[in-house]
XYZ file of C-alpha atoms in Angstrom:
203
model
C 3.200 -4.899 20.753
C 1.385 -2.608 18.533
C -0.564 -3.363 15.744
C -1.550 -1.527 12.509
C -4.012 -2.298 9.921
C -4.322 -1.481 6.331
C -7.867 -2.129 4.578
C -7.906 -1.954 0.421
C -7.195 -4.320 -2.221
C -4.063 -6.584 -3.597
C -4.026 -7.582 -7.345
C -1.716 -10.576 -7.890
C -0.577 -11.067 -11.272
C 1.763 -12.977 -14.177
C 2.188 -12.255 -17.743
C 3.901 -14.450 -20.217
C 7.255 -12.400 -20.285
C 7.816 -14.226 -17.035
C 7.292 -10.776 -14.539
C 4.878 -11.171 -11.556
C 3.562 -8.369 -9.739
C 1.165 -7.395 -6.815
C -0.357 -4.260 -6.455
C -1.451 -2.681 -3.289
C -4.292 -0.097 -3.228
C -4.307 0.836 0.344
C -7.928 3.441 1.180
C -6.968 3.202 4.863
C -3.601 2.944 7.004
C -1.294 4.362 9.310
C 0.146 5.504 6.648
C -2.548 7.241 5.128
C -3.883 6.318 1.419
C -1.554 4.786 -1.231
C -0.627 2.605 -3.587
C 2.639 0.510 -3.740
C 3.411 -2.529 -6.688
C 6.417 -5.393 -5.496
C 7.719 -6.611 -9.219
C 9.569 -10.043 -9.309
C 11.199 -10.360 -13.707
C 11.421 -13.625 -15.100
C 15.042 -13.648 -13.071
C 13.842 -13.646 -10.020
C 14.934 -9.701 -9.104
C 12.528 -8.100 -7.107
C 11.326 -4.507 -6.744
C 9.520 -2.621 -4.596
C 8.578 0.575 -6.297
C 6.878 3.020 -3.303
C 5.515 6.353 -3.573
C 7.499 7.475 -0.774
C 10.264 7.047 1.610
C 7.632 6.489 4.135
C 5.602 3.815 2.678
C 9.017 2.119 1.357
C 10.777 2.216 4.807
C 7.960 0.567 6.361
C 7.218 -1.928 3.228
C 11.124 -2.643 3.255
C 11.084 -3.954 6.650
C 8.215 -5.993 6.392
C 8.757 -7.972 3.127
C 12.049 -8.830 1.377
C 13.417 -6.971 -1.721
C 16.519 -6.626 -3.897
C 15.918 -2.984 -5.182
C 13.462 -0.237 -3.506
C 13.039 2.557 -5.824
C 10.736 5.350 -4.629
C 8.871 7.129 -7.670
C 5.141 8.076 -7.887
C 2.645 5.086 -8.103
C -0.963 5.542 -8.797
C -4.016 2.794 -9.392
C -7.143 4.177 -10.656
C -10.050 1.624 -10.296
C -13.390 0.810 -11.686
C -15.585 -1.672 -11.755
C -13.957 -3.026 -15.387
C -10.538 -3.116 -14.457
C -7.435 -1.704 -12.672
C -4.932 1.202 -14.704
C -1.768 0.951 -12.732
C 1.279 3.948 -13.119
C 4.487 3.440 -11.462
C 6.567 6.880 -13.027
C 9.771 5.455 -15.401
C 9.126 1.910 -14.351
C 5.556 0.070 -14.624
C 2.292 0.685 -16.701
C -0.065 -2.440 -16.555
C -4.121 -2.146 -17.211
C -5.911 -5.021 -15.278
C -9.292 -6.119 -16.656
C -11.736 -7.464 -13.926
C -13.252 -10.507 -14.606
C -16.251 -11.825 -12.393
C -16.379 -12.525 -8.737
C -14.696 -16.269 -8.177
C -16.593 -18.570 -5.764
C -14.498 -17.773 -3.074
C -15.373 -14.852 -3.172
C -18.646 -15.502 -2.837
C -17.770 -17.383 0.318
C -15.789 -14.574 1.645
C -18.387 -12.143 1.443
C -21.040 -14.098 3.395
C -18.466 -14.026 6.486
C -19.146 -10.817 8.047
C -16.862 -8.128 8.168
C -15.619 -7.596 11.545
C -14.796 -11.472 11.475
C -13.254 -12.167 8.327
C -11.171 -8.772 9.242
C -10.031 -10.349 12.764
C -6.365 -12.114 13.366
C -8.408 -14.724 15.082
C -10.043 -15.532 11.877
C -7.219 -15.548 9.792
C -5.668 -17.765 12.571
C -8.352 -20.219 12.088
C -8.472 -20.535 8.361
C -4.463 -20.488 7.594
C -4.151 -24.460 7.695
C -6.784 -24.252 5.166
C -5.790 -21.526 2.696
C -2.211 -22.760 2.494
C -4.173 -26.423 1.082
C -6.921 -24.959 -1.227
C -4.616 -22.058 -2.770
C -0.952 -23.241 -3.082
C 1.738 -20.396 -1.819
C -1.244 -18.641 0.105
C -1.201 -17.653 3.889
C -3.254 -15.695 6.132
C -0.813 -15.630 8.698
C 3.238 -15.931 9.194
C 6.001 -13.724 10.545
C 8.131 -11.125 8.104
C 11.323 -9.607 8.529
C 12.287 -8.189 11.966
C 9.880 -10.442 13.915
C 6.731 -8.552 12.264
C 3.598 -10.569 12.396
C 1.180 -10.533 9.867
C -2.370 -11.576 9.444
C -4.348 -10.901 5.958
C -8.048 -10.854 5.977
C -9.572 -11.484 2.797
C -13.388 -10.292 2.165
C -13.470 -11.003 -1.394
C -11.898 -12.060 -4.217
C -12.228 -11.182 -8.208
C -10.755 -13.071 -11.577
C -8.825 -10.630 -13.708
C -9.294 -11.662 -17.030
C -6.695 -9.732 -19.301
C -3.664 -7.391 -18.949
C -1.766 -5.105 -21.012
C 1.534 -2.908 -20.492
C 5.017 -2.604 -19.960
C 7.886 -3.192 -17.132
C 10.913 -1.082 -17.684
C 9.884 -0.210 -21.093
C 9.393 -4.097 -22.014
C 6.209 -5.142 -23.229
C 4.700 -7.160 -20.118
C 3.213 -9.815 -22.850
C -0.578 -11.350 -22.064
C -2.067 -12.388 -18.462
C -0.638 -16.190 -17.021
C -0.738 -17.555 -13.796
C 1.611 -16.125 -10.607
C 3.819 -19.276 -11.006
C 6.178 -19.178 -9.589
C 4.309 -18.052 -6.281
C 6.171 -14.268 -5.757
C 9.003 -14.285 -2.833
C 8.337 -11.254 -1.000
C 7.293 -12.680 2.184
C 5.765 -15.717 3.749
C 2.747 -15.832 1.674
C 2.275 -15.028 -2.249
C -1.001 -14.428 -3.683
C -3.440 -17.250 -5.695
C -2.141 -18.673 -8.587
C -4.893 -17.410 -10.670
C -4.666 -14.072 -11.215
C -7.036 -12.018 -8.862
C -7.748 -9.398 -7.513
C -8.485 -9.741 -3.162
C -9.947 -7.543 -0.974
C -7.893 -7.869 1.869
C -7.450 -6.118 5.547
C -4.118 -6.432 6.737
C -2.997 -6.706 9.985
C 0.830 -5.831 10.883
C 2.193 -6.457 14.443
C 5.204 -4.450 15.275
C 7.639 -5.423 17.992
C 7.877 -3.125 21.020
C 11.214 -1.621 21.962
């Protein structure tokens, strides 16, 4: 088995237009530094926005989509918010709110422990009860296994932008949960600092 580690942050938000999306901002990974977006519209159509073919291939072999689009994707992150741009498809600005109570608890866990698959396995039963739709371990496509090691959690306080030329509307809960894999993001819009471990099947 081969285990790959992705370090970064995931933003999960909903909108009054019914569009929900998950932005991955990865600072360290086997694919280099990159950003990608998973979008599910009000009709349930799931679209992956990936910056290149390598990222697109890896992500669609792990998660489920109805459409895959390769286009430049960027995330400019500051202490106040995220400016997300996917050329020709999505533009969004996420204003960040305060650290959530769970975020303070996550920061109290030593980083090497919080990032480990063993810890993600241990807390999974708690996560799925406390946060609807959220799992910290599970099986993805092609028999791949995944572990999500969260290290911080901040709220998102407002949203602006458009999806394929149509305004997103105001910020809303991620409800219903997104259907890209075995886990969704928290229902309340938020940014989670995370270390994701993906285990690939051997040849």
